[in-house]
Short mmCIF file of C-alpha atoms and ligand atoms in Angstrom, two decimals:
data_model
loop_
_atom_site.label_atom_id
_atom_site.label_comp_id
_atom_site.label_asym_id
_atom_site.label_seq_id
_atom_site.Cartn_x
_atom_site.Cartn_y
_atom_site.Cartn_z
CA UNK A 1 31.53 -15.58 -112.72
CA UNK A 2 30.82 -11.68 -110.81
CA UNK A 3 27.42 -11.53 -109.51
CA UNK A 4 27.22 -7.59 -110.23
CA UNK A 5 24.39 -6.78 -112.26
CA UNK A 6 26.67 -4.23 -114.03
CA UNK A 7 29.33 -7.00 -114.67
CA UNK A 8 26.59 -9.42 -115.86
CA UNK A 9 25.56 -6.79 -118.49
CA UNK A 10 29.45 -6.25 -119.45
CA UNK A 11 29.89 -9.94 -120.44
CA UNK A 12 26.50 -10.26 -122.01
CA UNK A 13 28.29 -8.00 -124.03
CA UNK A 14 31.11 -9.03 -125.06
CA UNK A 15 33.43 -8.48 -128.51
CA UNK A 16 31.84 -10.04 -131.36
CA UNK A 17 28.90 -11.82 -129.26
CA UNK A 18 25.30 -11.62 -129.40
CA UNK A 19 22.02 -12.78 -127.38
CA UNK A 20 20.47 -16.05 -128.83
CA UNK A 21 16.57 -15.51 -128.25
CA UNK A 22 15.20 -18.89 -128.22
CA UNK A 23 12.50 -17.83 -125.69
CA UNK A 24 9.68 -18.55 -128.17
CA UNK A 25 6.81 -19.06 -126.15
CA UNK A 26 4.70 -22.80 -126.82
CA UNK A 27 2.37 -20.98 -129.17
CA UNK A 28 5.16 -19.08 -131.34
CA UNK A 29 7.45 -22.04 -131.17
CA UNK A 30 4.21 -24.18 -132.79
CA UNK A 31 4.03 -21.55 -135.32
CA UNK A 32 7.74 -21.69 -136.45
CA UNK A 33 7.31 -25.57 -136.62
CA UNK A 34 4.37 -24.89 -138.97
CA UNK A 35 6.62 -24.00 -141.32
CA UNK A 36 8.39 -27.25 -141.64
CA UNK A 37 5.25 -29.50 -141.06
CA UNK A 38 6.50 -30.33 -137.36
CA UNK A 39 4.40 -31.36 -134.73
CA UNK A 40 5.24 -28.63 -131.65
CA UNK A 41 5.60 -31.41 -128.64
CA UNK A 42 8.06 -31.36 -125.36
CA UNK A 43 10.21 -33.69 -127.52
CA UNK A 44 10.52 -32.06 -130.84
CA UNK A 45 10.83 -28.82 -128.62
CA UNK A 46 13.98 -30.16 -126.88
CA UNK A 47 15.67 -31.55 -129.90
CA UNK A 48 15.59 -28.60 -131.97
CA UNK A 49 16.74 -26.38 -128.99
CA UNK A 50 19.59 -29.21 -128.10
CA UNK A 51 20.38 -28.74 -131.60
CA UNK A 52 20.90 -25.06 -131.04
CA UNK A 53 22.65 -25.06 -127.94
CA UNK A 54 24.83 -28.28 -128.79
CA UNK A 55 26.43 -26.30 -131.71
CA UNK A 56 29.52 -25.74 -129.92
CA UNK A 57 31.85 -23.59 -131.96
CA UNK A 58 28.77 -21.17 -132.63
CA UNK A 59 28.01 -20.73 -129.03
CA UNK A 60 31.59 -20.11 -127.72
CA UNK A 61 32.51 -17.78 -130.25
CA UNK A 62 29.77 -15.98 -131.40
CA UNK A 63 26.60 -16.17 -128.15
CA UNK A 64 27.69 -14.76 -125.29
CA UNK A 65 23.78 -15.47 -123.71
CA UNK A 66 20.81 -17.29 -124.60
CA UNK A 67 16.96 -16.55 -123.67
CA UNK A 68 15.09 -19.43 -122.99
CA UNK A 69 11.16 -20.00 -122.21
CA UNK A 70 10.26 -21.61 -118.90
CA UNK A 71 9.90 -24.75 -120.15
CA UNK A 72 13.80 -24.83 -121.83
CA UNK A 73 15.11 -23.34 -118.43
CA UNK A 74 13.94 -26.32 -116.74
CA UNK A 75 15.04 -29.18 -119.90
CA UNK A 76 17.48 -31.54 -119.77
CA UNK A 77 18.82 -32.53 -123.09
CA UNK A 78 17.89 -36.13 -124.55
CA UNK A 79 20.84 -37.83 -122.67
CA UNK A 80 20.05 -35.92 -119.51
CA UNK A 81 22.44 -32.64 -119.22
CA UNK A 82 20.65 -29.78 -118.31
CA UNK A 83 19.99 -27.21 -120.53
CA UNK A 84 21.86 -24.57 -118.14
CA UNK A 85 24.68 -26.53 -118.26
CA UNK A 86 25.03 -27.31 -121.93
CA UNK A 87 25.04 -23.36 -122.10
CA UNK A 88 27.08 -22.31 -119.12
CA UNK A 89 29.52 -24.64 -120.19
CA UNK A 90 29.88 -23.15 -124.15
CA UNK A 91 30.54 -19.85 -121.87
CA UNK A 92 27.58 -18.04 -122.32
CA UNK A 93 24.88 -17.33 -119.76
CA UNK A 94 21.26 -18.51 -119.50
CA UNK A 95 18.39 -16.11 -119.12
CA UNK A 96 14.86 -16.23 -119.20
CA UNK A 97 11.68 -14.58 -120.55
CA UNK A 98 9.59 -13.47 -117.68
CA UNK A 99 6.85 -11.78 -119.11
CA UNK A 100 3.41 -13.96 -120.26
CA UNK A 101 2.46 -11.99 -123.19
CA UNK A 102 1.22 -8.90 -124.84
CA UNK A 103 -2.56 -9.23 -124.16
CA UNK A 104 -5.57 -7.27 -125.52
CA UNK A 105 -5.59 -3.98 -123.74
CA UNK A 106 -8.91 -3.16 -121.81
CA UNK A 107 -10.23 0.21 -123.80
CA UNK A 108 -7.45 0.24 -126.58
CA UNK A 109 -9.16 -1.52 -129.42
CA UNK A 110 -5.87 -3.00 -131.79
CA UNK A 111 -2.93 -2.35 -129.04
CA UNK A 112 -1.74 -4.96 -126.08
CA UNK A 113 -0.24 -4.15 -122.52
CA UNK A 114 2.05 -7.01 -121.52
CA UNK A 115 1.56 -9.01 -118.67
CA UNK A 116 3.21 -10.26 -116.15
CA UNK A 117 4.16 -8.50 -113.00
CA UNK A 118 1.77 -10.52 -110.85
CA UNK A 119 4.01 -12.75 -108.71
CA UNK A 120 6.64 -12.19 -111.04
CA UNK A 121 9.07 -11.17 -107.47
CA UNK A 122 9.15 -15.02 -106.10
CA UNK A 123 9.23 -16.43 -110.04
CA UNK A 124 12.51 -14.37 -110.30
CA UNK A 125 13.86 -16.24 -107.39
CA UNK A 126 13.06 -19.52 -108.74
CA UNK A 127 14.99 -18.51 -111.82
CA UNK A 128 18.11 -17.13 -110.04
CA UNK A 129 18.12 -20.70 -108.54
CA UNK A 130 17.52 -22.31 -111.67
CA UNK A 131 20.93 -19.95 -113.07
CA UNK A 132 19.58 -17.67 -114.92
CA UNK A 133 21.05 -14.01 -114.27
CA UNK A 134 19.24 -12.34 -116.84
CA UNK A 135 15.67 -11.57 -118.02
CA UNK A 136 13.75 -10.60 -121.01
CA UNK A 137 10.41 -8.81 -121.08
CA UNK A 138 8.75 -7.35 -124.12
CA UNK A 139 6.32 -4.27 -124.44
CA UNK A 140 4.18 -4.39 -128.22
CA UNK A 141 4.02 -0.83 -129.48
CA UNK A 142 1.64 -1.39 -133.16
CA UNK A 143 1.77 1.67 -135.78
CA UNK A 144 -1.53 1.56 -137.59
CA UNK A 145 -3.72 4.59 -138.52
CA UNK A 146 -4.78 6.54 -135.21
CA UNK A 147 -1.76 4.28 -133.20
CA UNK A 148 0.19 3.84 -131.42
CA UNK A 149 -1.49 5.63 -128.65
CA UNK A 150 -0.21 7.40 -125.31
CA UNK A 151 -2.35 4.96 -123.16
CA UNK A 152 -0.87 2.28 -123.79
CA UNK A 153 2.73 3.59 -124.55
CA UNK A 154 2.36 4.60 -120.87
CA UNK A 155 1.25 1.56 -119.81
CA UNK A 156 3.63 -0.83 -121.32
CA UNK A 157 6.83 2.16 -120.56
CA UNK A 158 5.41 1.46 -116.61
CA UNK A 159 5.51 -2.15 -116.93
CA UNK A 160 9.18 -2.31 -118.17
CA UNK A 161 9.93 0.00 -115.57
CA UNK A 162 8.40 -1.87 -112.75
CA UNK A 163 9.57 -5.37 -114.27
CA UNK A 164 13.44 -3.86 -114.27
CA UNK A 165 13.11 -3.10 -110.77
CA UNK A 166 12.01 -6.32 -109.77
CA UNK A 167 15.04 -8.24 -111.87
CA UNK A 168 17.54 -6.23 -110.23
CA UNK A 169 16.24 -6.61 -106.44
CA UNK A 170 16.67 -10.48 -107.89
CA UNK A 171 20.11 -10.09 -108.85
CA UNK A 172 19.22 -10.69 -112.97
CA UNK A 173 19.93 -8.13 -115.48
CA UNK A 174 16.91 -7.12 -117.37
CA UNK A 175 16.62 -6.81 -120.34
CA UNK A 176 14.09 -3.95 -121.26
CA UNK A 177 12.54 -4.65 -125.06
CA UNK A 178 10.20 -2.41 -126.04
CA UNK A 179 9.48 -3.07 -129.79
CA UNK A 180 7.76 -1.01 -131.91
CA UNK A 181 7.08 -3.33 -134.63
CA UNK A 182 7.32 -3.69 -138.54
CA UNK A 183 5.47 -6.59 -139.16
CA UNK A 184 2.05 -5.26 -137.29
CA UNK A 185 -0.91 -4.56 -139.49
CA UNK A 186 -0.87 -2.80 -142.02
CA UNK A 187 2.87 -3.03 -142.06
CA UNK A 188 2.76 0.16 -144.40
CA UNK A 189 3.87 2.68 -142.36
CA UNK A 190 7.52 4.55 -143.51
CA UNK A 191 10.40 5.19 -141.43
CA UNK A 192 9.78 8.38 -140.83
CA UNK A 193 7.07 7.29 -138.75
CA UNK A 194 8.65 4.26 -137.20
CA UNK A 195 11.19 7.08 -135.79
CA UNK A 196 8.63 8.92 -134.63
CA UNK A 197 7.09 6.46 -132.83
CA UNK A 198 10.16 4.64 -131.54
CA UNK A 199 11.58 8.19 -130.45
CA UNK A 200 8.58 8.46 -128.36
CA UNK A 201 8.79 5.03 -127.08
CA UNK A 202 11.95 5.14 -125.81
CA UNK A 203 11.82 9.17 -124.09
CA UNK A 204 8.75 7.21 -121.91
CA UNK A 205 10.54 3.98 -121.33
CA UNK A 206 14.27 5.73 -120.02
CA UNK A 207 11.63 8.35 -117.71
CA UNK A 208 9.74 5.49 -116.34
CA UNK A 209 13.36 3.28 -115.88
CA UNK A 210 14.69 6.78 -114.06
CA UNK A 211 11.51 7.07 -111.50
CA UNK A 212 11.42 3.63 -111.07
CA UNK A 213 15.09 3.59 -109.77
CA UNK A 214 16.68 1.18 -112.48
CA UNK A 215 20.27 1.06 -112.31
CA UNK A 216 20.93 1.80 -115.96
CA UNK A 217 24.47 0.64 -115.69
CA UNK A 218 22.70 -3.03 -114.94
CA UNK A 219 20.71 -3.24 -117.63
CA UNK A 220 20.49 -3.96 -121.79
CA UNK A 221 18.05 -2.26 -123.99
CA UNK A 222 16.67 -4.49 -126.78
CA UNK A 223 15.06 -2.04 -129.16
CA UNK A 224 13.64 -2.28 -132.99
CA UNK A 225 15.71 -1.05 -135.24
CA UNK A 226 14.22 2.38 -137.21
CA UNK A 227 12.74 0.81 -140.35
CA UNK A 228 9.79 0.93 -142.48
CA UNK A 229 6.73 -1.37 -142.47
CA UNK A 230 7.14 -4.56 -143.74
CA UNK A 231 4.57 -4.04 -146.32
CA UNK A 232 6.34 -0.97 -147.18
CA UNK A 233 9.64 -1.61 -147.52
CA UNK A 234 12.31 0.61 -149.30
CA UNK A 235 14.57 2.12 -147.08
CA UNK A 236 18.11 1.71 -148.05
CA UNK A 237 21.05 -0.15 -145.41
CA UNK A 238 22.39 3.49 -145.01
CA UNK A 239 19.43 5.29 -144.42
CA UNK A 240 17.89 2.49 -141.73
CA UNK A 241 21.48 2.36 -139.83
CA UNK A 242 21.50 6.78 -139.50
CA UNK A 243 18.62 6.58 -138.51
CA UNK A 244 18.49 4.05 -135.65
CA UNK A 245 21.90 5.91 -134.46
CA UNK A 246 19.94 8.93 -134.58
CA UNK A 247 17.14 7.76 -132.30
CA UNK A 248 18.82 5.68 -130.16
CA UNK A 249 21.41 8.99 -129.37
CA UNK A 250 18.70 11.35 -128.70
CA UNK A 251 16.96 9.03 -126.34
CA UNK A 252 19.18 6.33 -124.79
CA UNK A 253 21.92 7.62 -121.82
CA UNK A 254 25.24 6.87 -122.30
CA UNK A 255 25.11 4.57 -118.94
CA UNK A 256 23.13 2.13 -120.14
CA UNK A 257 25.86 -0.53 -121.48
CA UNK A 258 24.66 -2.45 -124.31
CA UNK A 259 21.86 -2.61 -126.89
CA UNK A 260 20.88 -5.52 -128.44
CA UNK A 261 18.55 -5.59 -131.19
CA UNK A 262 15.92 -7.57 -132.20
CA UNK A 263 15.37 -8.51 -135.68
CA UNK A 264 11.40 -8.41 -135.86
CA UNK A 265 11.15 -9.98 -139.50
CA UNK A 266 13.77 -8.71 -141.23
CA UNK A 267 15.84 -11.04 -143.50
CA UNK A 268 18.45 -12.85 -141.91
CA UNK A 269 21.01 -10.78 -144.28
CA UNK A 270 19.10 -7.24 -143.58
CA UNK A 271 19.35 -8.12 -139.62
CA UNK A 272 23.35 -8.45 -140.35
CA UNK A 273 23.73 -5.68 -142.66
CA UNK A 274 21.63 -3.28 -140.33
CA UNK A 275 23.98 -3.79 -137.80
CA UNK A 276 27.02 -3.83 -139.08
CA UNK A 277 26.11 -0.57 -140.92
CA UNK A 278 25.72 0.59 -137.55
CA UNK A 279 29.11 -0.45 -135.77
CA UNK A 280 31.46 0.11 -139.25
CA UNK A 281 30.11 3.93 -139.52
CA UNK A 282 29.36 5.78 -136.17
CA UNK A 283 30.77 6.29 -132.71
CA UNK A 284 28.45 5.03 -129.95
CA UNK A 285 28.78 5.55 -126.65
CA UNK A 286 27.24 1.72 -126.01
CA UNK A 287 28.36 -1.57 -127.63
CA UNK A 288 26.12 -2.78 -130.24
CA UNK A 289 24.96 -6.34 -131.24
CA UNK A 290 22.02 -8.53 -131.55
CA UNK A 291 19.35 -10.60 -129.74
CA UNK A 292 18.24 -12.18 -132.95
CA UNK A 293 15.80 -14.75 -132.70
CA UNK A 294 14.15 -15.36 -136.31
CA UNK A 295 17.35 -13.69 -137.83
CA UNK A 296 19.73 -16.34 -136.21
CA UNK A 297 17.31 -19.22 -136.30
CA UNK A 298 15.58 -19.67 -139.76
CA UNK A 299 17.50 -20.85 -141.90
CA UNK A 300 18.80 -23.62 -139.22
CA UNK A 301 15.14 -24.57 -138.52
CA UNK A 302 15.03 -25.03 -142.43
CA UNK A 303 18.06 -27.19 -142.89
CA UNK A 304 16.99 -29.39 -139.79
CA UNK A 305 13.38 -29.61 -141.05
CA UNK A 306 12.39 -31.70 -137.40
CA UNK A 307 14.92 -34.74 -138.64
CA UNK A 308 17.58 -35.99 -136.61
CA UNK A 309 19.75 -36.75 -139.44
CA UNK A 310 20.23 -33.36 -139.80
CA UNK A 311 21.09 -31.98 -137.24
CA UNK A 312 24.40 -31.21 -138.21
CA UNK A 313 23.10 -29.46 -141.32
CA UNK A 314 21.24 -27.40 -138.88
CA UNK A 315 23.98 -26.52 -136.69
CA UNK A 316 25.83 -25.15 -139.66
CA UNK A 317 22.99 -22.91 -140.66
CA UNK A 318 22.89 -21.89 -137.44
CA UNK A 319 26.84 -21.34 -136.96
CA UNK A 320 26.93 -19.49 -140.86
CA UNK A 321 24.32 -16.74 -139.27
CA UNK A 322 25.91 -16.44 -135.89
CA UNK A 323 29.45 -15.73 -137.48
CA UNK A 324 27.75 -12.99 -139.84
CA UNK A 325 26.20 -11.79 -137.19
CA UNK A 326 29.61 -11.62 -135.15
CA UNK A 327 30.71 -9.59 -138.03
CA UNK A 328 28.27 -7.18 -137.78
CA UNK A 329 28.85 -6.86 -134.28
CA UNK A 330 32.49 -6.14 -134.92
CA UNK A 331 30.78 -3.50 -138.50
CA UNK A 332 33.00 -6.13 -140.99
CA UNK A 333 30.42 -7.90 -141.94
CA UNK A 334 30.42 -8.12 -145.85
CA UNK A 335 27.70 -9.46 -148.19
CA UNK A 336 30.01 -11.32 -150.38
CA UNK A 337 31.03 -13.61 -146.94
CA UNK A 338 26.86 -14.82 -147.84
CA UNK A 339 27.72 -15.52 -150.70
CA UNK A 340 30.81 -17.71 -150.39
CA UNK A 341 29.31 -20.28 -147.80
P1 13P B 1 13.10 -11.72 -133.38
O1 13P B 1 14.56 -11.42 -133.55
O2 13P B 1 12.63 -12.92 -134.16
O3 13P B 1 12.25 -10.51 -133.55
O4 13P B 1 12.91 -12.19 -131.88
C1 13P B 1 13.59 -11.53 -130.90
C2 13P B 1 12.78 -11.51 -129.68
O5 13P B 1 13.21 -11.99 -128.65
C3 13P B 1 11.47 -10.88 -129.72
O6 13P B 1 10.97 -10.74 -128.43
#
């Protein structure tokens, strides 16, 4: 496997593959176990991710990386494989979350700067030596009434910046996420606004990356996609698909190699249709795909429900959403292929 950061980002990449984020920190992951009545514990925590990872014909067709939380970097799977091995060996390419969280922002009452940077140089080099050879770091932009605000645009834009640097002096492609997102409070904003503000975003974000001295070629942008609130929403497949292309064209240079989206509570079928609205109707200068994490996982958390008699049930949830998401990569994704499995 090349060690160039630009080669790296080519085969994260790839035709009709995606980004698997299963980088859910120990308080989100306890959340999504809520859901099923699961006790969040090392153990239940491994098994659902060895679950994930272990689905074999899903990974090697359809992930071409996976993000993983510290913890999962460092896992071995119930009968002892490590977790970097399970996924090096379905061909895709282990990467790790490296930021600790969007955090209350000191004078910005409702918005969060992400943290992170402290020590973050000699925790990259335990994760190159661990195999990971890319990273993931995530900037919170919330639209609400008086926000987002330039403060802390600026200060989350800087932080990505700095962060990419750092990841690239390790040798690991970052992967710069700012999200503006749809499911903040209120959630009733419309997409007008959601362009405006993501427009904005990512003008700061691609000036800080530039004075900052970020290779562009060695990096992947995960953006939202342009959509309205979730409490709002209305906006038709068409509409939310010209207008992403519109923002992301007026904002994102034609070096950078790949975007990867993030799904940010859409439906697992709007995440799919989103994008392959995208890549069936427009010329891009970048390839297009996802870095689903709710949107690929759900409905596999569902069908596994924390047993381990069904895990296979929950590996072909998984592997139904990471085909249709393959699809959407390639823009033939159709909504009566739902329908039929
Ligand atoms: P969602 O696709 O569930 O938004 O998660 C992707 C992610 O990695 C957010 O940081």
């Amino acid at each position: 496997m090349s060690e160039r950061l630009e080669d790296i980002a080519v085969q994260m990449m790839a035709e009709g593959k995606g980004l698997l984020a299963a980088d859910e920190s120990t308080s989100t992951i306890k959340k999504r176990f809520d859901t099923i009545g699961l006790e969040s514990t090392e153990t239940s925590r491994r098994d659902y991710r060895e679950m994930l990872f272990r689905a074999d014909e899903a990974m090697k067709k359809c992930i071409s990386g996976v993000i993983l939380y510290e913890e999962t970097l460092f896992q071995k799977a119930a009968d002892g494989t490590p977790f970097v091995d399970i996924i090096k060996a379905a061909g895709a390419i282990p990467g790790i979350k490296v930021d600790i969280g969007a955090k209350p922002m000191a004078g910005f009452p409702g918005e969060t700067l992400t943290e992170g940077l402290d020590g973050l140089r000699e925790r990259l080099a335990t994760y190159y030596k661990a195999g990971a050879r890319f990273a993931k770091w995530r900037g919170v932009i919330a639209i609400a009434d008086g926000l987002p605000t330039w403060g802390s645009i600026k200060a989350n834009s800087q932080a990505l910046a700095y962060y990419a640097a750092l990841c690239q002096e390790a040798g690991i492609v970052p992967i710069v996420e700012p999200e503006v997102l749809m499911d903040g409070a209120p959630g009733t904003h419309d997409i007008a606004k959601c362009a405006e503000v993501t427009e904005w975003v990512l003008r700061t974000v691609f000036a800080d990356l530039y004075d900052a001295r970020v290779k562009l070629e060695g990096m992947i942008l995960k953006p939202n996609m342009v959509i309205d609130g979730k409490n709002a929403r209305k906006a038709s497949v068409e509409q939310v698909a010209e207008q992403t292309v519109k923002v992301l064209k007026a904002t994102v240079p034609s070096s950078v190699p790949g975007i990867a989206f993030l799904s940010g509570g859409q439906s697992t079928e709007e995440a799919s249709a989103h994008l392959s609205a995208m890549n069936a109707n427009y010329d891009m200068p970048w390839v297009l795909t996802y870095s689903y994490g709710r949107a690929l996982q759900d409905s596999a958390l569902k069908a596994w429900g924390g047993r381990s008699e069904n895990v296979a049930a929950g590996q072909r949830a998984f592997a139904h959403r990471a085909e249709m998401n393959s699809l959407a990569a390639r823009g033939t994704w159709k909504k009566d292929l739902e329908k039929a499995a």
